[in-house]
Amino acid sequence: MANLAEKAERVFKTAWFSKAARKAHIPDSELCAAIRQVMLGQCDDLGGGVFKKRLGKNLYRSILLAKGRQFWVYEYLFAKQDMANIGEARLVGFRKLANSYATLTAQDVDRLIQEQDWFEICN
């Protein structure tokens, strides 16, 4: 995992995740602290570029995608009380999404930011 920490430089959250985090009262500062822990391997590696990290005093779980190893994306947030874990079908979907993120160019990322589909944090 240490190798990932050296290469993954940018951190984003999707518009959907941003709204969910706001409702859960999870600030960007907590997301940035959590991503540093993820880069050190303090997370659950679900394979295929999908990672799970606890947030919000262990009340929430976040799903991060990092297939491209150039950036991390906070993609999904769920309350521990609502769902013990994500299902296999959803995990497969996240792995496919991580693979598609791996093909994004710098221009694609810039467009996602301009269209406010992604928000850059921790910079």
Short mmCIF file of C-alpha atoms in Angstrom, two decimals:
data_model
loop_
_atom_site.label_atom_id
_atom_site.label_comp_id
_atom_site.label_asym_id
_atom_site.label_seq_id
_atom_site.Cartn_x
_atom_site.Cartn_y
_atom_site.Cartn_z
CA MET A 1 0.00 0.00 0.00
CA ALA A 2 2.88 2.40 0.62
CA ASN A 3 3.49 2.43 -3.11
CA LEU A 4 -0.09 3.67 -3.61
CA ALA A 5 0.52 6.54 -1.22
CA GLU A 6 3.40 7.76 -3.35
CA LYS A 7 1.42 7.70 -6.60
CA ALA A 8 -2.12 8.70 -5.63
CA GLU A 9 -1.93 12.44 -5.47
CA ARG A 10 -5.43 13.81 -5.98
CA VAL A 11 -8.58 13.14 -3.96
CA PHE A 12 -12.13 13.74 -5.14
CA LYS A 13 -15.66 13.21 -3.95
CA THR A 14 -18.59 12.75 -6.28
CA ALA A 15 -21.53 15.13 -6.17
CA TRP A 16 -23.68 12.33 -4.73
CA PHE A 17 -21.10 11.56 -2.04
CA SER A 18 -20.74 15.25 -1.21
CA LYS A 19 -24.45 15.54 -0.52
CA ALA A 20 -24.52 12.31 1.53
CA ALA A 21 -21.48 13.39 3.58
CA ARG A 22 -23.04 16.79 4.25
CA LYS A 23 -26.22 15.11 5.56
CA ALA A 24 -24.09 12.81 7.74
CA HIS A 25 -22.09 15.81 9.05
CA ILE A 26 -18.80 14.43 7.73
CA PRO A 27 -16.52 17.36 6.82
CA ASP A 28 -13.80 17.36 4.17
CA SER A 29 -11.19 17.51 6.94
CA GLU A 30 -12.33 14.08 8.13
CA LEU A 31 -12.26 12.75 4.56
CA CYS A 32 -8.70 14.01 4.13
CA ALA A 33 -7.57 12.41 7.41
CA ALA A 34 -9.24 9.16 6.35
CA ILE A 35 -7.59 9.11 2.92
CA ARG A 36 -4.17 9.44 4.56
CA GLN A 37 -5.03 6.32 6.58
CA VAL A 38 -6.23 4.54 3.43
CA MET A 39 -2.92 5.32 1.73
CA LEU A 40 -1.17 3.65 4.68
CA GLY A 41 -3.29 0.54 4.27
CA GLN A 42 -5.68 1.23 7.14
CA CYS A 43 -8.80 0.23 5.23
CA ASP A 44 -10.50 -2.77 3.71
CA ASP A 45 -9.24 -3.55 0.22
CA LEU A 46 -12.24 -5.06 -1.58
CA GLY A 47 -10.24 -5.74 -4.74
CA GLY A 48 -10.39 -4.27 -8.20
CA GLY A 49 -9.55 -0.76 -7.05
CA VAL A 50 -12.38 -0.64 -4.48
CA PHE A 51 -11.67 0.25 -0.86
CA LYS A 52 -13.89 0.62 2.21
CA LYS A 53 -13.10 3.07 5.02
CA ARG A 54 -14.97 3.84 8.23
CA LEU A 55 -16.05 7.43 8.82
CA GLY A 56 -18.14 9.49 11.21
CA LYS A 57 -17.03 7.92 14.50
CA ASN A 58 -17.52 4.47 12.98
CA LEU A 59 -21.18 5.18 12.17
CA TYR A 60 -20.65 5.28 8.38
CA ARG A 61 -18.77 3.37 5.70
CA SER A 62 -17.33 4.97 2.60
CA ILE A 63 -16.45 3.33 -0.67
CA LEU A 64 -13.43 4.75 -2.47
CA LEU A 65 -12.24 3.98 -5.98
CA ALA A 66 -8.59 4.20 -6.97
CA LYS A 67 -8.07 2.00 -9.98
CA GLY A 68 -6.03 4.54 -11.90
CA ARG A 69 -3.61 5.00 -8.98
CA GLN A 70 -3.44 8.65 -9.94
CA PHE A 71 -6.38 9.75 -7.83
CA TRP A 72 -8.85 8.53 -5.21
CA VAL A 73 -12.60 9.07 -5.49
CA TYR A 74 -15.03 8.97 -2.58
CA GLU A 75 -17.91 7.29 -4.39
CA TYR A 76 -20.48 5.94 -1.93
CA LEU A 77 -21.48 6.41 1.71
CA PHE A 78 -23.77 4.30 3.83
CA ALA A 79 -24.75 4.12 7.48
CA LYS A 80 -23.59 1.05 9.34
CA GLN A 81 -27.03 0.77 10.97
CA ASP A 82 -28.75 0.66 7.56
CA MET A 83 -26.54 -1.89 5.87
CA ALA A 84 -23.89 -4.21 7.29
CA ASN A 85 -21.95 -4.24 4.03
CA ILE A 86 -22.41 -3.73 0.31
CA GLY A 87 -23.72 -6.67 -1.67
CA GLU A 88 -21.79 -8.61 -4.27
CA ALA A 89 -23.71 -7.08 -7.19
CA ARG A 90 -22.95 -3.57 -5.99
CA LEU A 91 -19.29 -4.49 -5.44
CA VAL A 92 -19.05 -5.76 -9.02
CA GLY A 93 -20.52 -2.44 -10.19
CA PHE A 94 -17.95 -0.47 -8.20
CA ARG A 95 -15.14 -2.58 -9.68
CA LYS A 96 -16.41 -1.83 -13.19
CA LEU A 97 -16.60 1.86 -12.34
CA ALA A 98 -13.04 1.78 -10.98
CA ASN A 99 -11.91 0.23 -14.26
CA SER A 100 -13.64 2.99 -16.22
CA TYR A 101 -12.04 5.64 -13.98
CA ALA A 102 -8.66 4.14 -14.86
CA THR A 103 -9.19 5.22 -18.47
CA LEU A 104 -9.92 8.87 -17.65
CA THR A 105 -7.53 11.44 -19.03
CA ALA A 106 -6.57 14.66 -17.27
CA GLN A 107 -9.02 16.46 -19.57
CA ASP A 108 -11.81 14.06 -18.56
CA VAL A 109 -11.12 14.76 -14.89
CA ASP A 110 -11.10 18.51 -15.52
CA ARG A 111 -14.46 18.20 -17.28
CA LEU A 112 -15.94 16.25 -14.34
CA ILE A 113 -14.79 19.05 -12.03
CA GLN A 114 -16.12 21.80 -14.31
CA GLU A 115 -19.50 20.08 -14.54
CA GLN A 116 -19.48 19.69 -10.74
CA ASP A 117 -19.78 15.92 -10.92
CA TRP A 118 -16.56 15.68 -8.88
CA PHE A 119 -15.14 18.02 -6.24
CA GLU A 120 -11.44 18.04 -5.44
CA ILE A 121 -10.54 17.95 -1.76
CA CYS A 122 -7.35 17.69 0.29
CA ASN A 123 -5.28 19.94 -2.01
#
